[in-house]
Structures are given as structure tokens and as C-alpha cells.
mmCIF file of C-alpha atoms in Angstrom:
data_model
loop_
_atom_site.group_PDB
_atom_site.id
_atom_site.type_symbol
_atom_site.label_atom_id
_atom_site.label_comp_id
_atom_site.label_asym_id
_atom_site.label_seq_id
_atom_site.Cartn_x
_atom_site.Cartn_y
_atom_site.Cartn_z
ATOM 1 C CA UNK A 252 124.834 -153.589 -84.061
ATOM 2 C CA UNK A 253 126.274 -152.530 -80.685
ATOM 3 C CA UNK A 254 129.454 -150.073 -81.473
ATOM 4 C CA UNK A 255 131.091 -151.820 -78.824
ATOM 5 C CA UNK A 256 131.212 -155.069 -80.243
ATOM 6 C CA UNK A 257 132.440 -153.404 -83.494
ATOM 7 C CA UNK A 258 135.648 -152.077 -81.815
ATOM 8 C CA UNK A 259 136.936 -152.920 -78.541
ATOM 9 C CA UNK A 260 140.157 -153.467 -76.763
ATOM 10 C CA UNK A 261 141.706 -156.115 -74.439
ATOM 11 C CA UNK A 262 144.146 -156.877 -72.169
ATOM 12 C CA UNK A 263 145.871 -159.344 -69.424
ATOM 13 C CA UNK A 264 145.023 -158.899 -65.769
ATOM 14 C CA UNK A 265 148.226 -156.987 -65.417
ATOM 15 C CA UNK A 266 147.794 -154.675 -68.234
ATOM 16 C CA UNK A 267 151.714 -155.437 -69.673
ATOM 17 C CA UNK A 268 150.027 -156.675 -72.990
ATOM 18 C CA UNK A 269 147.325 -154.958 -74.660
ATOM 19 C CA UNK A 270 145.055 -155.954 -77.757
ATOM 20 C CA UNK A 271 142.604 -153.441 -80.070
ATOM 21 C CA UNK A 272 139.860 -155.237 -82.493
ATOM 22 C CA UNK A 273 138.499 -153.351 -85.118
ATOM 23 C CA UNK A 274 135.030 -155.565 -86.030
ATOM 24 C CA UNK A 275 132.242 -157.146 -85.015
ATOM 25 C CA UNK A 276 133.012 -161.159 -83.441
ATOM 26 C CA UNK A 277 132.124 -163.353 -86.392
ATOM 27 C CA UNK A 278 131.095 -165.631 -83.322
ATOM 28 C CA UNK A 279 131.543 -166.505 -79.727
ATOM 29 C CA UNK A 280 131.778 -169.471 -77.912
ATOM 30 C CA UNK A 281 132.261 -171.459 -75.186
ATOM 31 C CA UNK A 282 134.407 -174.963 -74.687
ATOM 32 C CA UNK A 283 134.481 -177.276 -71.930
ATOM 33 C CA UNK A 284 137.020 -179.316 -72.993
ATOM 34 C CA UNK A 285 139.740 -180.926 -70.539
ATOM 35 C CA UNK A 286 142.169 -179.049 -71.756
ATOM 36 C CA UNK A 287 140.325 -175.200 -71.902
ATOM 37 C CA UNK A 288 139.054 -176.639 -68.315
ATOM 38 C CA UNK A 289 143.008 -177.011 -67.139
ATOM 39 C CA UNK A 290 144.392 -173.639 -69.193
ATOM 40 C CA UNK A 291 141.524 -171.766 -66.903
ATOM 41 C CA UNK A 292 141.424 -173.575 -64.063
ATOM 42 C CA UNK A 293 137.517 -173.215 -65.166
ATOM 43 C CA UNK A 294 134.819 -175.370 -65.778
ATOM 44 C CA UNK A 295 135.032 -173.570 -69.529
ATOM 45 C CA UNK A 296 136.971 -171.644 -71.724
ATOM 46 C CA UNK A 297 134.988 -168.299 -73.539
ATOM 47 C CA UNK A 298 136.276 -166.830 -76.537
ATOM 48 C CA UNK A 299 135.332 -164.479 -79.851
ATOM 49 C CA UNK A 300 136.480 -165.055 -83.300
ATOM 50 C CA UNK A 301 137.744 -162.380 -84.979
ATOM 51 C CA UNK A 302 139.518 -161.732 -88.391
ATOM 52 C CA UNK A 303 143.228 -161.635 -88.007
ATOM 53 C CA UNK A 304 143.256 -158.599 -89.980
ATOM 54 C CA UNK A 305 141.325 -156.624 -87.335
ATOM 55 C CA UNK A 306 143.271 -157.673 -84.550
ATOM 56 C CA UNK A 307 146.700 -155.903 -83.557
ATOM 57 C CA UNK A 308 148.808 -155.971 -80.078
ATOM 58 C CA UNK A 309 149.139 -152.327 -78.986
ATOM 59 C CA UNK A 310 151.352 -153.243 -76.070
ATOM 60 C CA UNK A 311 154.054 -155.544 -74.982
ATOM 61 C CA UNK A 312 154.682 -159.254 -76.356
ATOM 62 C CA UNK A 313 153.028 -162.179 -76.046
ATOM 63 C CA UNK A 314 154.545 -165.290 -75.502
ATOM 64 C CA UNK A 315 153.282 -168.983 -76.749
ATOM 65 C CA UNK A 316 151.911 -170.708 -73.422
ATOM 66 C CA UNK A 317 149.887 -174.067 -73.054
ATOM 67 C CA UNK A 318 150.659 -176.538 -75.356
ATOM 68 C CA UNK A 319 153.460 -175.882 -78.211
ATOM 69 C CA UNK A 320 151.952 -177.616 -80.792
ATOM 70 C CA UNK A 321 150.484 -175.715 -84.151
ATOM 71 C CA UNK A 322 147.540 -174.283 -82.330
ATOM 72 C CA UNK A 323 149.448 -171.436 -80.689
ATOM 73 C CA UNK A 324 147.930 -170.007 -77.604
ATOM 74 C CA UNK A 325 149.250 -166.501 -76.585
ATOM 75 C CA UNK A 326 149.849 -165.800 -72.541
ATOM 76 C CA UNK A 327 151.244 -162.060 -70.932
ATOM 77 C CA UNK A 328 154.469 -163.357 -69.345
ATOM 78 C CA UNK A 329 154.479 -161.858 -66.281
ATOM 79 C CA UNK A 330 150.553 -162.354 -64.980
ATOM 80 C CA UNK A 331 150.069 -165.359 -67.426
ATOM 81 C CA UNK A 332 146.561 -164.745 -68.921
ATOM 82 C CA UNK A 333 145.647 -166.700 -71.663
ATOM 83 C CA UNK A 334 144.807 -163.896 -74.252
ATOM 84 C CA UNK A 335 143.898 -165.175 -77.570
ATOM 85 C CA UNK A 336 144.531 -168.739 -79.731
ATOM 86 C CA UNK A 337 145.906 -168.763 -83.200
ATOM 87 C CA UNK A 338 144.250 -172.252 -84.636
ATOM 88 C CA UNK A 339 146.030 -174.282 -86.551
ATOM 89 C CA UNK A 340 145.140 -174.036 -90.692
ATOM 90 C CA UNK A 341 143.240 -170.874 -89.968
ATOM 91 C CA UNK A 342 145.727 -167.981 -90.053
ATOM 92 C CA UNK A 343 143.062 -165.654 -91.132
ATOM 93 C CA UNK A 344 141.168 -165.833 -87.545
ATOM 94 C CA UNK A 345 142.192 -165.375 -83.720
ATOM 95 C CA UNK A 346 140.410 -166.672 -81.090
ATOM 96 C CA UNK A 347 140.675 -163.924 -78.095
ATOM 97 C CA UNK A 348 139.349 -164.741 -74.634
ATOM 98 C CA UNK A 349 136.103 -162.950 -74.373
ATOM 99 C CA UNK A 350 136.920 -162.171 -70.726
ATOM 100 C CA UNK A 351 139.667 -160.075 -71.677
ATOM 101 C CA UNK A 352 138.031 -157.697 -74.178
ATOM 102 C CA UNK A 353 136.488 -154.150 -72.535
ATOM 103 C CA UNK A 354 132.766 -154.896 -71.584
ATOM 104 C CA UNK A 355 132.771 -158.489 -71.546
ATOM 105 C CA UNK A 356 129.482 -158.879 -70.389
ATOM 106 C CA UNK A 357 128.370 -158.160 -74.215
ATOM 107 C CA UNK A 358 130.537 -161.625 -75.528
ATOM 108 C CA UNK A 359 127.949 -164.189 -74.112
ATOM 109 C CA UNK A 360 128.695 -167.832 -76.120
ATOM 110 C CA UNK A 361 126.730 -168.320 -78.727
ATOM 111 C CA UNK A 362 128.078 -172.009 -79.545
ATOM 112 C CA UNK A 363 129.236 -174.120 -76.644
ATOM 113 C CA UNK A 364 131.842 -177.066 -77.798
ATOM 114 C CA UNK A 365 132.977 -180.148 -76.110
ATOM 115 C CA UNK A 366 129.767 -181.228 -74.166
ATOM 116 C CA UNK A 367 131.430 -185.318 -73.947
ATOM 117 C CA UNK A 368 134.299 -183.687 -71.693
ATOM 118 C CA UNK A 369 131.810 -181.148 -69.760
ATOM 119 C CA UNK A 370 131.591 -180.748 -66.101
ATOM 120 C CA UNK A 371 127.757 -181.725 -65.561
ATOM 121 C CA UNK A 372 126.863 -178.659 -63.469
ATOM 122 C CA UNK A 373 128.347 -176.424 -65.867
ATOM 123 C CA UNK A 374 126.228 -173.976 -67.976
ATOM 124 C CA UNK A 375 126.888 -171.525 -70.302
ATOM 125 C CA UNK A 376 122.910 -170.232 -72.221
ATOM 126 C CA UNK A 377 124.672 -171.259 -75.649
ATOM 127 C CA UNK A 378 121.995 -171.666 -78.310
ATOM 128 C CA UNK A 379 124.149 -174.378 -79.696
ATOM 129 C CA UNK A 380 125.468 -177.272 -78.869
ATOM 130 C CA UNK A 381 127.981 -179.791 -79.916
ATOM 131 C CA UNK A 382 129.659 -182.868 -78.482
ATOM 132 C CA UNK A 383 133.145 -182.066 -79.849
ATOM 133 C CA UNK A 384 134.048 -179.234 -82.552
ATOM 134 C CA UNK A 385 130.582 -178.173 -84.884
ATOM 135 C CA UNK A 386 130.813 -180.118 -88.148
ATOM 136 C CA UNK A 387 132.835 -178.185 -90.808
ATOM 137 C CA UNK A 388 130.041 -178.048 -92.812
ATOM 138 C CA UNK A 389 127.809 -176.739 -90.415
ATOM 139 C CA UNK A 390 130.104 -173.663 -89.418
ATOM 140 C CA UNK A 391 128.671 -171.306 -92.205
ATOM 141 C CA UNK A 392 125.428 -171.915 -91.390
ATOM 142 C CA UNK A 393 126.605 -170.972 -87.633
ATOM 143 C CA UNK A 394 128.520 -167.834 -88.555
ATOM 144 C CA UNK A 395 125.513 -166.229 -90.462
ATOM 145 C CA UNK A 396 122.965 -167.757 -87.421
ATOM 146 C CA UNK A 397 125.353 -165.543 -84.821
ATOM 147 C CA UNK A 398 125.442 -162.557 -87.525
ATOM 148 C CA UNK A 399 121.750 -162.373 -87.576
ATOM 149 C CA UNK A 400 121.392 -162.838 -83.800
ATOM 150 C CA UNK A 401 122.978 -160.073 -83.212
ATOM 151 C CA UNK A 402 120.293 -157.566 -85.580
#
């Protein structure tokens, strides 16, 4: 595998909060749901999911932007960028925005989610697709799919 997707670092536009990951993405993905459509002012949202345990801020302090509920998504305060999602009832994962890692260009989705709320014109290259969130039961089989993708 690709050293760079094995460690990597991150940060917001204005470089005030900074990120390291220490491991391969488990997967990446790409949502075009209303509200990932509103939080980037995009047509879609991209993002990588790591283990919690490999990810660590090296630099400043994120604050809790977006929604307030108990999916937590994490802004820089002064430029804003939406740097990484802490899902609700998965505390060992985070869910960076693949834009903001070093080398982005090497995060291309792999999944693409919410295709009912998608702007038609809107593509992404995903080799899979899903109308809202994958099936529980089918995330596994994703996870080891992406793992052996990337060979």
C-alpha cells in the first residue's frame, strides 16, 4: 500500500488547526446529502474513515460546528473548515474530510451515499452506490472490498 495513505497529515485552509493519521483509511466516501451539500456549499461531501486511535490534533482546537446534535462535526474557528465528523455510537472512528489530508488526490470515494438527495449532474467514480447510508450489514463486506482495492 501507498506510504502516504498509511500516514498523512491535515489541516484547515488557514493552517490554525492541524491533524496527523497514523493508518491506512479503512474507507472513503462520498455523500450528497442535503445537509453535506449545505456544510460545503458542494454538490458532495468527501471523507476517510479512520480509527480514532490513529488520529490526534497536533495544533490548535477545534470547535463543534454544523449541527449540535450527537454526530459532532469539528470546524477551525477562525477559517471555518469542516475538518473531520465524530458519528454518533461509533467513538472508535472519525470521519476526516479527505480534502484536508496532504495529497488528497490519493482519497478518491470509494462508496458514494445519499443518491435520493443527489444533485443529478453530480459525479463522484464511486464503485458503490447507495440511496441513503449502506445497510449495516453490508458495511463489512465494504470495508474488506476497499482494503483489497487498494493491493
Amino acid at each position: 500500500m501507498n506510504d502516504v495513505l498509511c500516514k498523512t497529515k491535515g489541516h484547515c485552509r488557514c493552517g490554525q488547526v492541524k491533524f496527523e493519521v497514523s493508518s491506512a483509511p479503512l474507507i472513503t466516501m462520498a455523500c450528497y446529502c442535503t445537509g453535506c451539500q449545505q456544510m460545503t456549499s458542494s454538490a458532495f461531501s468527501l471523507s476517510s474513515l479512520f480509527p480514532s486511535s490513529a488520529f490526534s490534533i497536533t495544533l490548535g482546537e477545534p470547535v463543534i460546528g454544523g449541527l449540535h446534535g450527537d454526530t459532532r462535526h469539528y470546524f477551525c474557528g477562525h477559517c471555518m473548515s469542516w475538518l473531520f465528523t465524530r458519528l454518533e455510537g461509533m467513538d472508535d472512528f472519525v470521519n476526516v474530510r479527505s480534502t484536508m489530508l496532504e495529497d488528497s488526490q490519493h482519497y478518491k470515494p470509494f462508496v458514494e451515499t445519499y443518491l435520493d438527495e443527489k444533485l443529478e449532474w453530480a459525479t463522484t467514480g464511486a464503485k458503490y452506490s447507495f440511496n441513503q447510508f449502506p445497510p449495516q450489514d453490508q458495511f463489512p463486506a465494504l470495508l474488506q472490498a476497499y482494503t483489497c482495492n487498494q493491493d
